[in-house]
Amino acid sequence: MSYAIQWVRSLIFIVIMYFALLPWGIVFAIPAIISRKYAYLCCRSYCWFITWLAGWLIGLKCEVRGTPPQDEVLIAAKHQSFLDVLMIYGGIPAGRFIMKDILKYAPVVGQFGLRVGCIPVKRGKRGAAIKKMIADVSAGRLFPGQLIIYSQGTRIAPGVKAPYKIGTGVLYKELGQDCVPVAANVGVFWPKRGIYRKPGVAVVEFLPRIPAGLDTAEFMKILEQTVEGRSNELMREAGFTAIEE
């Protein structure tokens, strides 16, 4: 398939992806108000549709490996593009993200994100937001489920090194839950910016749990080594070689 044809298909895919938010939001609006389970179903079914569409329209197959958690855990994931958001959320029953504060104003995404318990975080105020979230969990105001955090704080392009932020360690310690690391290679096919999407096999992999109770520094070291090491392996598997060690 030529680059031009794939670019056009990628553009059509992106247009459908964003316009599909509207019918999903309309269909699930009232049910989601009645019960939070329909908000989860809305978000998960949208994720399933978009990952199916990626395989059918642009030749980008989406593969979830490992065992997605079903209980209350902290998920600390590699973040390379919007695709890993869709694949992770579609694989778990009751996920909620620590998300950028500005996203709460986005049509459909913001309303349903808040409904499923996502935590908006303002840049530069992550510490205060984490403290508030921990207080909310302790008070029982948030429904149980899987809390997802991107430990590097933003999307990181393949081959680029970026520090792991201590917020993940604070959450791990204060929540007292196991942590499920998640590796990914999706950025090889779905870049941080731009329209073009490459065909191939995008993978997110749920890795073995890190048990609760470790020292924060030890936990952060294990988390980074685990996620970065496996993500690099997955990217090499996808044909990407420009990886900083």
PDB file of C-alpha atoms in Angstrom:
ATOM      1  CA  MET A   1       0.000   0.000   0.000  1.00  0.00           C
ATOM      2  CA  SER A   2       1.402   3.403  -0.981  1.00  0.00           C
ATOM      3  CA  TYR A   3       2.125   6.136   1.552  1.00  0.00           C
ATOM      4  CA  ALA A   4      -0.522   8.403  -0.024  1.00  0.00           C
ATOM      5  CA  ILE A   5      -3.289   5.799   0.258  1.00  0.00           C
ATOM      6  CA  GLN A   6      -2.330   4.986   3.852  1.00  0.00           C
ATOM      7  CA  TRP A   7      -2.292   8.713   4.697  1.00  0.00           C
ATOM      8  CA  VAL A   8      -5.811   9.143   3.285  1.00  0.00           C
ATOM      9  CA  ARG A   9      -7.022   6.108   5.213  1.00  0.00           C
ATOM     10  CA  SER A  10      -5.415   7.505   8.345  1.00  0.00           C
ATOM     11  CA  LEU A  11      -7.210  10.797   7.847  1.00  0.00           C
ATOM     12  CA  ILE A  12     -10.574   9.062   7.379  1.00  0.00           C
ATOM     13  CA  PHE A  13      -9.881   7.003  10.500  1.00  0.00           C
ATOM     14  CA  ILE A  14      -9.141  10.088  12.599  1.00  0.00           C
ATOM     15  CA  VAL A  15     -12.273  11.856  11.380  1.00  0.00           C
ATOM     16  CA  ILE A  16     -14.456   8.844  12.231  1.00  0.00           C
ATOM     17  CA  MET A  17     -12.730   8.472  15.608  1.00  0.00           C
ATOM     18  CA  TYR A  18     -13.628  11.990  16.716  1.00  0.00           C
ATOM     19  CA  PHE A  19     -17.077  12.191  15.140  1.00  0.00           C
ATOM     20  CA  ALA A  20     -18.035   8.839  16.702  1.00  0.00           C
ATOM     21  CA  LEU A  21     -17.841  10.487  20.123  1.00  0.00           C
ATOM     22  CA  LEU A  22     -21.104  12.322  19.437  1.00  0.00           C
ATOM     23  CA  PRO A  23     -23.428   9.325  18.864  1.00  0.00           C
ATOM     24  CA  TRP A  24     -21.802   7.459  21.751  1.00  0.00           C
ATOM     25  CA  GLY A  25     -22.366  10.438  24.004  1.00  0.00           C
ATOM     26  CA  ILE A  26     -25.994  10.837  22.921  1.00  0.00           C
ATOM     27  CA  VAL A  27     -26.912   7.154  23.226  1.00  0.00           C
ATOM     28  CA  PHE A  28     -25.380   6.756  26.686  1.00  0.00           C
ATOM     29  CA  ALA A  29     -26.110  10.202  28.141  1.00  0.00           C
ATOM     30  CA  ILE A  30     -29.247   9.350  30.122  1.00  0.00           C
ATOM     31  CA  PRO A  31     -28.245   5.757  31.031  1.00  0.00           C
ATOM     32  CA  ALA A  32     -24.902   7.065  32.358  1.00  0.00           C
ATOM     33  CA  ILE A  33     -26.747   9.507  34.618  1.00  0.00           C
ATOM     34  CA  ILE A  34     -28.938   6.695  35.932  1.00  0.00           C
ATOM     35  CA  SER A  35     -26.041   4.306  36.614  1.00  0.00           C
ATOM     36  CA  ARG A  36     -22.279   4.637  36.466  1.00  0.00           C
ATOM     37  CA  LYS A  37     -22.046   1.145  34.931  1.00  0.00           C
ATOM     38  CA  TYR A  38     -23.427   2.585  31.687  1.00  0.00           C
ATOM     39  CA  ALA A  39     -20.737   5.263  31.711  1.00  0.00           C
ATOM     40  CA  TYR A  40     -18.143   2.483  31.926  1.00  0.00           C
ATOM     41  CA  LEU A  41     -19.912   0.620  29.124  1.00  0.00           C
ATOM     42  CA  CYS A  42     -19.960   3.738  26.958  1.00  0.00           C
ATOM     43  CA  CYS A  43     -16.226   4.310  27.368  1.00  0.00           C
ATOM     44  CA  ARG A  44     -15.278   0.669  26.917  1.00  0.00           C
ATOM     45  CA  SER A  45     -17.486   0.092  23.872  1.00  0.00           C
ATOM     46  CA  TYR A  46     -16.062   3.215  22.225  1.00  0.00           C
ATOM     47  CA  CYS A  47     -12.549   1.853  22.852  1.00  0.00           C
ATOM     48  CA  TRP A  48     -13.514  -1.505  21.349  1.00  0.00           C
ATOM     49  CA  PHE A  49     -14.997   0.154  18.269  1.00  0.00           C
ATOM     50  CA  ILE A  50     -11.964   2.360  17.598  1.00  0.00           C
ATOM     51  CA  THR A  51      -9.447  -0.455  18.035  1.00  0.00           C
ATOM     52  CA  TRP A  52     -11.531  -2.643  15.695  1.00  0.00           C
ATOM     53  CA  LEU A  53     -11.744   0.236  13.200  1.00  0.00           C
ATOM     54  CA  ALA A  54      -7.963   0.691  13.313  1.00  0.00           C
ATOM     55  CA  GLY A  55      -7.460  -2.909  12.254  1.00  0.00           C
ATOM     56  CA  TRP A  56     -10.100  -2.818   9.540  1.00  0.00           C
ATOM     57  CA  LEU A  57      -9.402   0.615   8.029  1.00  0.00           C
ATOM     58  CA  ILE A  58      -5.692   1.281   8.457  1.00  0.00           C
ATOM     59  CA  GLY A  59      -4.306  -2.204   9.038  1.00  0.00           C
ATOM     60  CA  LEU A  60      -3.246  -1.482  12.619  1.00  0.00           C
ATOM     61  CA  LYS A  61      -4.123  -4.548  14.671  1.00  0.00           C
ATOM     62  CA  CYS A  62      -4.437  -3.996  18.419  1.00  0.00           C
ATOM     63  CA  GLU A  63      -3.208  -6.746  20.730  1.00  0.00           C
ATOM     64  CA  VAL A  64      -3.602  -6.776  24.510  1.00  0.00           C
ATOM     65  CA  ARG A  65      -1.221  -9.178  26.219  1.00  0.00           C
ATOM     66  CA  GLY A  66      -0.962 -10.344  29.805  1.00  0.00           C
ATOM     67  CA  THR A  67      -3.784 -10.429  32.318  1.00  0.00           C
ATOM     68  CA  PRO A  68      -5.807  -7.217  32.716  1.00  0.00           C
ATOM     69  CA  PRO A  69      -6.633  -6.726  36.417  1.00  0.00           C
ATOM     70  CA  GLN A  70     -10.222  -7.068  37.575  1.00  0.00           C
ATOM     71  CA  ASP A  71      -9.718  -5.938  41.178  1.00  0.00           C
ATOM     72  CA  GLU A  72      -8.708  -2.659  42.807  1.00  0.00           C
ATOM     73  CA  VAL A  73      -5.146  -1.905  41.741  1.00  0.00           C
ATOM     74  CA  LEU A  74      -2.935   0.931  40.609  1.00  0.00           C
ATOM     75  CA  ILE A  75      -2.024   0.656  36.925  1.00  0.00           C
ATOM     76  CA  ALA A  76       1.209   2.437  35.959  1.00  0.00           C
ATOM     77  CA  ALA A  77       1.502   2.529  32.180  1.00  0.00           C
ATOM     78  CA  LYS A  78       3.739   3.596  29.346  1.00  0.00           C
ATOM     79  CA  HIS A  79       2.123   6.423  27.390  1.00  0.00           C
ATOM     80  CA  GLN A  80       3.026   6.942  23.729  1.00  0.00           C
ATOM     81  CA  SER A  81      -0.238   7.970  22.068  1.00  0.00           C
ATOM     82  CA  PHE A  82      -4.014   8.030  22.425  1.00  0.00           C
ATOM     83  CA  LEU A  83      -4.086   4.418  21.276  1.00  0.00           C
ATOM     84  CA  ASP A  84      -2.649   3.060  24.526  1.00  0.00           C
ATOM     85  CA  VAL A  85      -5.426   4.919  26.381  1.00  0.00           C
ATOM     86  CA  LEU A  86      -8.030   3.085  24.304  1.00  0.00           C
ATOM     87  CA  MET A  87      -6.385  -0.324  24.576  1.00  0.00           C
ATOM     88  CA  ILE A  88      -5.804  -0.177  28.328  1.00  0.00           C
ATOM     89  CA  TYR A  89      -9.273   1.127  29.130  1.00  0.00           C
ATOM     90  CA  GLY A  90     -10.951  -1.362  26.832  1.00  0.00           C
ATOM     91  CA  GLY A  91      -9.252  -4.211  28.639  1.00  0.00           C
ATOM     92  CA  ILE A  92     -10.333  -3.477  32.226  1.00  0.00           C
ATOM     93  CA  PRO A  93     -13.796  -3.373  33.826  1.00  0.00           C
ATOM     94  CA  ALA A  94     -13.805  -0.130  35.822  1.00  0.00           C
ATOM     95  CA  GLY A  95     -10.886   2.104  34.937  1.00  0.00           C
ATOM     96  CA  ARG A  96     -10.350   5.733  35.765  1.00  0.00           C
ATOM     97  CA  PHE A  97      -7.431   7.937  34.773  1.00  0.00           C
ATOM     98  CA  ILE A  98      -5.466  10.690  36.345  1.00  0.00           C
ATOM     99  CA  MET A  99      -5.993  13.070  33.435  1.00  0.00           C
ATOM    100  CA  LYS A 100      -5.041  16.577  32.370  1.00  0.00           C
ATOM    101  CA  ASP A 101      -7.394  19.124  33.894  1.00  0.00           C
ATOM    102  CA  ILE A 102      -8.222  20.658  30.502  1.00  0.00           C
ATOM    103  CA  LEU A 103      -9.767  17.369  29.336  1.00  0.00           C
ATOM    104  CA  LYS A 104     -12.709  17.792  31.701  1.00  0.00           C
ATOM    105  CA  TYR A 105     -13.935  20.558  29.368  1.00  0.00           C
ATOM    106  CA  ALA A 106     -13.718  18.379  26.243  1.00  0.00           C
ATOM    107  CA  PRO A 107     -17.148  17.415  24.831  1.00  0.00           C
ATOM    108  CA  VAL A 108     -18.230  13.881  25.787  1.00  0.00           C
ATOM    109  CA  VAL A 109     -14.704  12.910  26.917  1.00  0.00           C
ATOM    110  CA  GLY A 110     -14.814  15.307  29.846  1.00  0.00           C
ATOM    111  CA  GLN A 111     -18.333  14.497  30.997  1.00  0.00           C
ATOM    112  CA  PHE A 112     -17.931  10.726  30.823  1.00  0.00           C
ATOM    113  CA  GLY A 113     -14.415  10.901  32.247  1.00  0.00           C
ATOM    114  CA  LEU A 114     -15.706  12.638  35.350  1.00  0.00           C
ATOM    115  CA  ARG A 115     -18.642  10.239  35.567  1.00  0.00           C
ATOM    116  CA  VAL A 116     -16.347   7.193  35.757  1.00  0.00           C
ATOM    117  CA  GLY A 117     -14.190   8.890  38.374  1.00  0.00           C
ATOM    118  CA  CYS A 118     -11.216  10.278  36.441  1.00  0.00           C
ATOM    119  CA  ILE A 119      -9.119  12.721  38.457  1.00  0.00           C
ATOM    120  CA  PRO A 120      -8.364  16.046  36.711  1.00  0.00           C
ATOM    121  CA  VAL A 121      -4.866  17.309  37.513  1.00  0.00           C
ATOM    122  CA  LYS A 122      -3.605  20.807  36.765  1.00  0.00           C
ATOM    123  CA  ARG A 123      -0.020  21.090  35.567  1.00  0.00           C
ATOM    124  CA  GLY A 124       2.215  22.112  38.446  1.00  0.00           C
ATOM    125  CA  LYS A 125      -0.382  21.057  41.020  1.00  0.00           C
ATOM    126  CA  ARG A 126      -0.065  17.287  40.788  1.00  0.00           C
ATOM    127  CA  GLY A 127       0.944  16.929  44.447  1.00  0.00           C
ATOM    128  CA  ALA A 128      -2.163  18.701  45.699  1.00  0.00           C
ATOM    129  CA  ALA A 129      -4.361  16.691  43.352  1.00  0.00           C
ATOM    130  CA  ILE A 130      -2.869  13.399  44.565  1.00  0.00           C
ATOM    131  CA  LYS A 131      -3.516  14.374  48.188  1.00  0.00           C
ATOM    132  CA  LYS A 132      -7.135  15.223  47.357  1.00  0.00           C
ATOM    133  CA  MET A 133      -7.585  11.974  45.460  1.00  0.00           C
ATOM    134  CA  ILE A 134      -6.205   9.938  48.358  1.00  0.00           C
ATOM    135  CA  ALA A 135      -8.587  11.758  50.701  1.00  0.00           C
ATOM    136  CA  ASP A 136     -11.511  10.988  48.364  1.00  0.00           C
ATOM    137  CA  VAL A 137     -10.581   7.304  48.244  1.00  0.00           C
ATOM    138  CA  SER A 138     -10.276   7.150  52.033  1.00  0.00           C
ATOM    139  CA  ALA A 139     -13.677   8.749  52.441  1.00  0.00           C
ATOM    140  CA  GLY A 140     -15.228   6.225  50.048  1.00  0.00           C
ATOM    141  CA  ARG A 141     -16.433   8.864  47.595  1.00  0.00           C
ATOM    142  CA  LEU A 142     -14.943   7.123  44.576  1.00  0.00           C
ATOM    143  CA  PHE A 143     -16.206   3.833  43.240  1.00  0.00           C
ATOM    144  CA  PRO A 144     -13.742   0.921  43.396  1.00  0.00           C
ATOM    145  CA  GLY A 145     -11.857   0.028  40.273  1.00  0.00           C
ATOM    146  CA  GLN A 146      -8.532   0.379  38.521  1.00  0.00           C
ATOM    147  CA  LEU A 147      -6.733   3.706  38.826  1.00  0.00           C
ATOM    148  CA  ILE A 148      -4.504   4.404  35.806  1.00  0.00           C
ATOM    149  CA  ILE A 149      -1.546   6.769  35.914  1.00  0.00           C
ATOM    150  CA  TYR A 150       1.060   7.528  33.279  1.00  0.00           C
ATOM    151  CA  SER A 151       4.226   7.635  35.339  1.00  0.00           C
ATOM    152  CA  GLN A 152       6.156   9.895  32.966  1.00  0.00           C
ATOM    153  CA  GLY A 153       3.316  12.409  33.037  1.00  0.00           C
ATOM    154  CA  THR A 154       2.844  12.788  29.280  1.00  0.00           C
ATOM    155  CA  ARG A 155       3.181  11.014  25.934  1.00  0.00           C
ATOM    156  CA  ILE A 156       6.751   9.940  25.247  1.00  0.00           C
ATOM    157  CA  ALA A 157       7.855   9.198  21.678  1.00  0.00           C
ATOM    158  CA  PRO A 158       9.595   5.871  20.994  1.00  0.00           C
ATOM    159  CA  GLY A 159      13.325   6.048  21.638  1.00  0.00           C
ATOM    160  CA  VAL A 160      13.104   9.061  23.953  1.00  0.00           C
ATOM    161  CA  LYS A 161      14.035   8.776  27.622  1.00  0.00           C
ATOM    162  CA  ALA A 162      12.072  10.737  30.221  1.00  0.00           C
ATOM    163  CA  PRO A 163      12.050  10.552  34.028  1.00  0.00           C
ATOM    164  CA  TYR A 164       9.409   8.711  36.014  1.00  0.00           C
ATOM    165  CA  LYS A 165       7.594  11.148  38.284  1.00  0.00           C
ATOM    166  CA  ILE A 166       7.358  10.482  42.012  1.00  0.00           C
ATOM    167  CA  GLY A 167       3.560  10.891  41.989  1.00  0.00           C
ATOM    168  CA  THR A 168       3.196   7.234  41.064  1.00  0.00           C
ATOM    169  CA  GLY A 169       5.273   6.240  44.083  1.00  0.00           C
ATOM    170  CA  VAL A 170       3.191   8.449  46.371  1.00  0.00           C
ATOM    171  CA  LEU A 171      -0.024   6.858  45.113  1.00  0.00           C
ATOM    172  CA  TYR A 172       1.423   3.358  45.461  1.00  0.00           C
ATOM    173  CA  LYS A 173       2.418   3.997  49.074  1.00  0.00           C
ATOM    174  CA  GLU A 174      -0.711   5.828  50.191  1.00  0.00           C
ATOM    175  CA  LEU A 175      -3.248   3.564  48.477  1.00  0.00           C
ATOM    176  CA  GLY A 176      -1.595   0.384  49.729  1.00  0.00           C
ATOM    177  CA  GLN A 177      -2.567  -1.494  46.554  1.00  0.00           C
ATOM    178  CA  ASP A 178      -0.664  -3.750  44.180  1.00  0.00           C
ATOM    179  CA  CYS A 179       0.618  -2.032  41.065  1.00  0.00           C
ATOM    180  CA  VAL A 180       0.203  -3.512  37.590  1.00  0.00           C
ATOM    181  CA  PRO A 181       2.832  -2.123  35.180  1.00  0.00           C
ATOM    182  CA  VAL A 182       1.854  -1.796  31.516  1.00  0.00           C
ATOM    183  CA  ALA A 183       4.319  -1.717  28.619  1.00  0.00           C
ATOM    184  CA  ALA A 184       3.522  -0.560  25.092  1.00  0.00           C
ATOM    185  CA  ASN A 185       4.886  -0.151  21.568  1.00  0.00           C
ATOM    186  CA  VAL A 186       1.946   1.799  20.120  1.00  0.00           C
ATOM    187  CA  GLY A 187       3.987   4.929  19.397  1.00  0.00           C
ATOM    188  CA  VAL A 188       5.831   3.064  16.662  1.00  0.00           C
ATOM    189  CA  PHE A 189       2.599   3.037  14.646  1.00  0.00           C
ATOM    190  CA  TRP A 190       0.566   5.916  16.105  1.00  0.00           C
ATOM    191  CA  PRO A 191       2.833   8.934  16.664  1.00  0.00           C
ATOM    192  CA  LYS A 192       2.441  11.616  19.293  1.00  0.00           C
ATOM    193  CA  ARG A 193       1.560  14.120  16.569  1.00  0.00           C
ATOM    194  CA  GLY A 194       0.530  13.971  12.937  1.00  0.00           C
ATOM    195  CA  ILE A 195      -2.071  12.164  10.833  1.00  0.00           C
ATOM    196  CA  TYR A 196      -0.230   9.204   9.344  1.00  0.00           C
ATOM    197  CA  ARG A 197      -0.789   5.839  11.071  1.00  0.00           C
ATOM    198  CA  LYS A 198       1.372   2.855  10.142  1.00  0.00           C
ATOM    199  CA  PRO A 199      -0.061  -0.634   9.664  1.00  0.00           C
ATOM    200  CA  GLY A 200       1.242  -3.347  11.961  1.00  0.00           C
ATOM    201  CA  VAL A 201       0.553  -4.846  15.381  1.00  0.00           C
ATOM    202  CA  ALA A 202       0.247  -2.395  18.262  1.00  0.00           C
ATOM    203  CA  VAL A 203       0.703  -4.032  21.660  1.00  0.00           C
ATOM    204  CA  VAL A 204       0.001  -3.090  25.244  1.00  0.00           C
ATOM    205  CA  GLU A 205       1.052  -5.695  27.780  1.00  0.00           C
ATOM    206  CA  PHE A 206      -0.126  -6.016  31.365  1.00  0.00           C
ATOM    207  CA  LEU A 207       2.941  -7.180  33.270  1.00  0.00           C
ATOM    208  CA  PRO A 208       3.270  -9.129  36.553  1.00  0.00           C
ATOM    209  CA  ARG A 209       2.151  -7.210  39.613  1.00  0.00           C
ATOM    210  CA  ILE A 210       4.431  -5.316  41.899  1.00  0.00           C
ATOM    211  CA  PRO A 211       3.094  -6.201  45.353  1.00  0.00           C
ATOM    212  CA  ALA A 212       2.023  -3.519  47.782  1.00  0.00           C
ATOM    213  CA  GLY A 213       4.281  -2.563  50.665  1.00  0.00           C
ATOM    214  CA  LEU A 214       7.636  -1.897  49.030  1.00  0.00           C
ATOM    215  CA  ASP A 215       9.754   1.134  49.847  1.00  0.00           C
ATOM    216  CA  THR A 216       8.906   4.007  47.503  1.00  0.00           C
ATOM    217  CA  ALA A 217      12.399   4.271  46.019  1.00  0.00           C
ATOM    218  CA  GLU A 218      12.584   0.512  45.470  1.00  0.00           C
ATOM    219  CA  PHE A 219       9.128   0.511  43.889  1.00  0.00           C
ATOM    220  CA  MET A 220       9.998   3.330  41.480  1.00  0.00           C
ATOM    221  CA  LYS A 221      13.203   1.562  40.425  1.00  0.00           C
ATOM    222  CA  ILE A 222      11.405  -1.729  39.769  1.00  0.00           C
ATOM    223  CA  LEU A 223       8.564   0.029  37.944  1.00  0.00           C
ATOM    224  CA  GLU A 224      10.832   1.967  35.601  1.00  0.00           C
ATOM    225  CA  GLN A 225      13.078  -0.994  34.830  1.00  0.00           C
ATOM    226  CA  THR A 226      10.073  -3.244  34.207  1.00  0.00           C
ATOM    227  CA  VAL A 227       8.051  -0.893  32.000  1.00  0.00           C
ATOM    228  CA  GLU A 228      10.979   0.551  30.041  1.00  0.00           C
ATOM    229  CA  GLY A 229      12.644  -2.810  29.540  1.00  0.00           C
ATOM    230  CA  ARG A 230       9.544  -4.545  28.236  1.00  0.00           C
ATOM    231  CA  SER A 231       8.437  -1.522  26.174  1.00  0.00           C
ATOM    232  CA  ASN A 232      11.838  -1.496  24.455  1.00  0.00           C
ATOM    233  CA  GLU A 233      11.459  -5.207  23.691  1.00  0.00           C
ATOM    234  CA  LEU A 234       8.007  -4.639  22.231  1.00  0.00           C
ATOM    235  CA  MET A 235       9.252  -1.744  20.105  1.00  0.00           C
ATOM    236  CA  ARG A 236      12.115  -3.848  18.764  1.00  0.00           C
ATOM    237  CA  GLU A 237       9.580  -6.581  18.008  1.00  0.00           C
ATOM    238  CA  ALA A 238       7.706  -3.974  15.950  1.00  0.00           C
ATOM    239  CA  GLY A 239      10.864  -3.120  13.989  1.00  0.00           C
ATOM    240  CA  PHE A 240      11.903   0.023  15.894  1.00  0.00           C
ATOM    241  CA  THR A 241      15.638   0.128  16.649  1.00  0.00           C
ATOM    242  CA  ALA A 242      16.483   3.721  17.670  1.00  0.00           C
ATOM    243  CA  ILE A 243      16.152   3.065  21.409  1.00  0.00           C
ATOM    244  CA  GLU A 244      18.195   4.847  24.052  1.00  0.00           C
ATOM    245  CA  GLU A 245      19.469   2.540  26.779  1.00  0.00           C
TER     246      GLU A 245
END
